[in-house]
């Protein structure tokens, strides 16, 4: 299976509309890949809080339209990263969209863990509540977004729901790049899955982005890693390695569930 992660540069000075056109063209160039992955909130930038409201779109808004067409033009599964979604009832969500090669929406995932503590996304966006997996011909994707990467219980639940390839679009800042790389590897090792983590490049809202999109195999080995700038990271991987890794090193079978009470002697 061939995946292409498009690590988009999100810099000030480019309009959302022009970036949308640029990204659609980049997706079209990936014809021949099975899966294309884009980062989190690439229309605005994940830290451009003041634009979340003004650039929010209904689910089937301009980014949905452009990405559905790009997916079908390229004939690829497209994880189109996330958009600031305005729900018809008013709240905003950080919502990822996955399209099939015919351009149909296969899944939408509203980010569960919002970043910012008492600022930014954590106060401007509402939290999603639903786990989302997507069946592709050769693997099952489990969806998570950026800050979600810090919460292993979400990924374990995705694995329990059948996920074999964890896809994590992000707008991760350069300051915590070491966490990004380590956490991507940790999620792959503990869940014995592939991890496809796609970040942004550039600087927006005075926050330099980490880039360094990464693909990790179920043994925790890094199959490919991008640099800091805009880049298309393409990797070929065998989804069957999830089953063989789990057979050969069956640590998931040794889980002890429901450890809640302290054990006292
Ligand atoms: O957890 C982090 O360090 C970064 C998270 C983040 O930037 C986000 O979720 O948008």
mmCIF file of N, CA and C and ligand atoms in Angstrom, residues 40 46-47 111 115 121 146-147 150 171-173 176, ligand 1:
data_model
loop_
_atom_site.group_PDB
_atom_site.id
_atom_site.type_symbol
_atom_site.label_atom_id
_atom_site.label_comp_id
_atom_site.label_asym_id
_atom_site.label_seq_id
_atom_site.Cartn_x
_atom_site.Cartn_y
_atom_site.Cartn_z
ATOM 1 N N UNK A 40 -3.752 18.853 10.051
ATOM 2 C CA UNK A 40 -4.857 19.464 10.819
ATOM 3 C C UNK A 40 -5.048 20.934 10.405
ATOM 4 N N UNK A 46 -3.459 25.752 12.691
ATOM 5 C CA UNK A 46 -4.032 25.251 13.954
ATOM 6 C C UNK A 46 -3.947 26.267 15.092
ATOM 7 N N UNK A 47 -3.072 27.299 14.926
ATOM 8 C CA UNK A 47 -2.925 28.299 15.998
ATOM 9 C C UNK A 47 -3.518 29.649 15.618
ATOM 10 N N UNK A 111 -12.485 16.102 16.525
ATOM 11 C CA UNK A 111 -11.387 15.931 17.492
ATOM 12 C C UNK A 111 -11.933 15.884 18.930
ATOM 13 N N UNK A 115 -6.920 21.273 22.324
ATOM 14 C CA UNK A 115 -5.662 21.771 22.884
ATOM 15 C C UNK A 115 -5.794 23.228 23.335
ATOM 16 N N UNK A 121 -8.116 26.711 21.023
ATOM 17 C CA UNK A 121 -9.052 25.671 20.583
ATOM 18 C C UNK A 121 -9.919 25.146 21.730
ATOM 19 N N UNK A 146 -3.874 15.474 16.213
ATOM 20 C CA UNK A 146 -2.891 16.278 16.940
ATOM 21 C C UNK A 146 -2.843 15.975 18.440
ATOM 22 N N UNK A 147 -3.363 16.834 19.288
ATOM 23 C CA UNK A 147 -3.260 16.691 20.755
ATOM 24 C C UNK A 147 -3.782 15.332 21.230
ATOM 25 N N UNK A 150 -1.543 12.492 22.639
ATOM 26 C CA UNK A 150 -1.077 12.371 24.035
ATOM 27 C C UNK A 150 -1.962 11.470 24.883
ATOM 28 N N UNK A 171 -1.063 19.991 13.660
ATOM 29 C CA UNK A 171 -0.403 21.284 13.479
ATOM 30 C C UNK A 171 0.509 21.447 14.689
ATOM 31 N N UNK A 172 1.479 20.559 14.797
ATOM 32 C CA UNK A 172 2.299 20.421 16.015
ATOM 33 C C UNK A 172 3.409 21.474 16.019
ATOM 34 N N UNK A 173 3.590 22.181 17.126
ATOM 35 C CA UNK A 173 4.622 23.226 17.135
ATOM 36 C C UNK A 173 6.041 22.680 17.258
ATOM 37 N N UNK A 176 7.813 21.483 20.607
ATOM 38 C CA UNK A 176 7.622 20.152 21.239
ATOM 39 C C UNK A 176 7.785 19.023 20.216
HETATM 40 O O1 LIG B 1 0.196 18.538 22.324
HETATM 41 C C1 LIG B 1 0.912 19.362 21.760
HETATM 42 O O2 LIG B 1 2.045 19.629 22.171
HETATM 43 C C2 LIG B 1 0.441 20.089 20.530
HETATM 44 C C3 LIG B 1 -1.039 19.959 20.320
HETATM 45 C C4 LIG B 1 -1.565 20.906 19.312
HETATM 46 O O3 LIG B 1 -0.875 21.778 18.857
HETATM 47 C C5 LIG B 1 -2.949 20.780 18.806
HETATM 48 O O4 LIG B 1 -3.652 19.825 19.176
HETATM 49 O O5 LIG B 1 -3.362 21.628 17.997
#
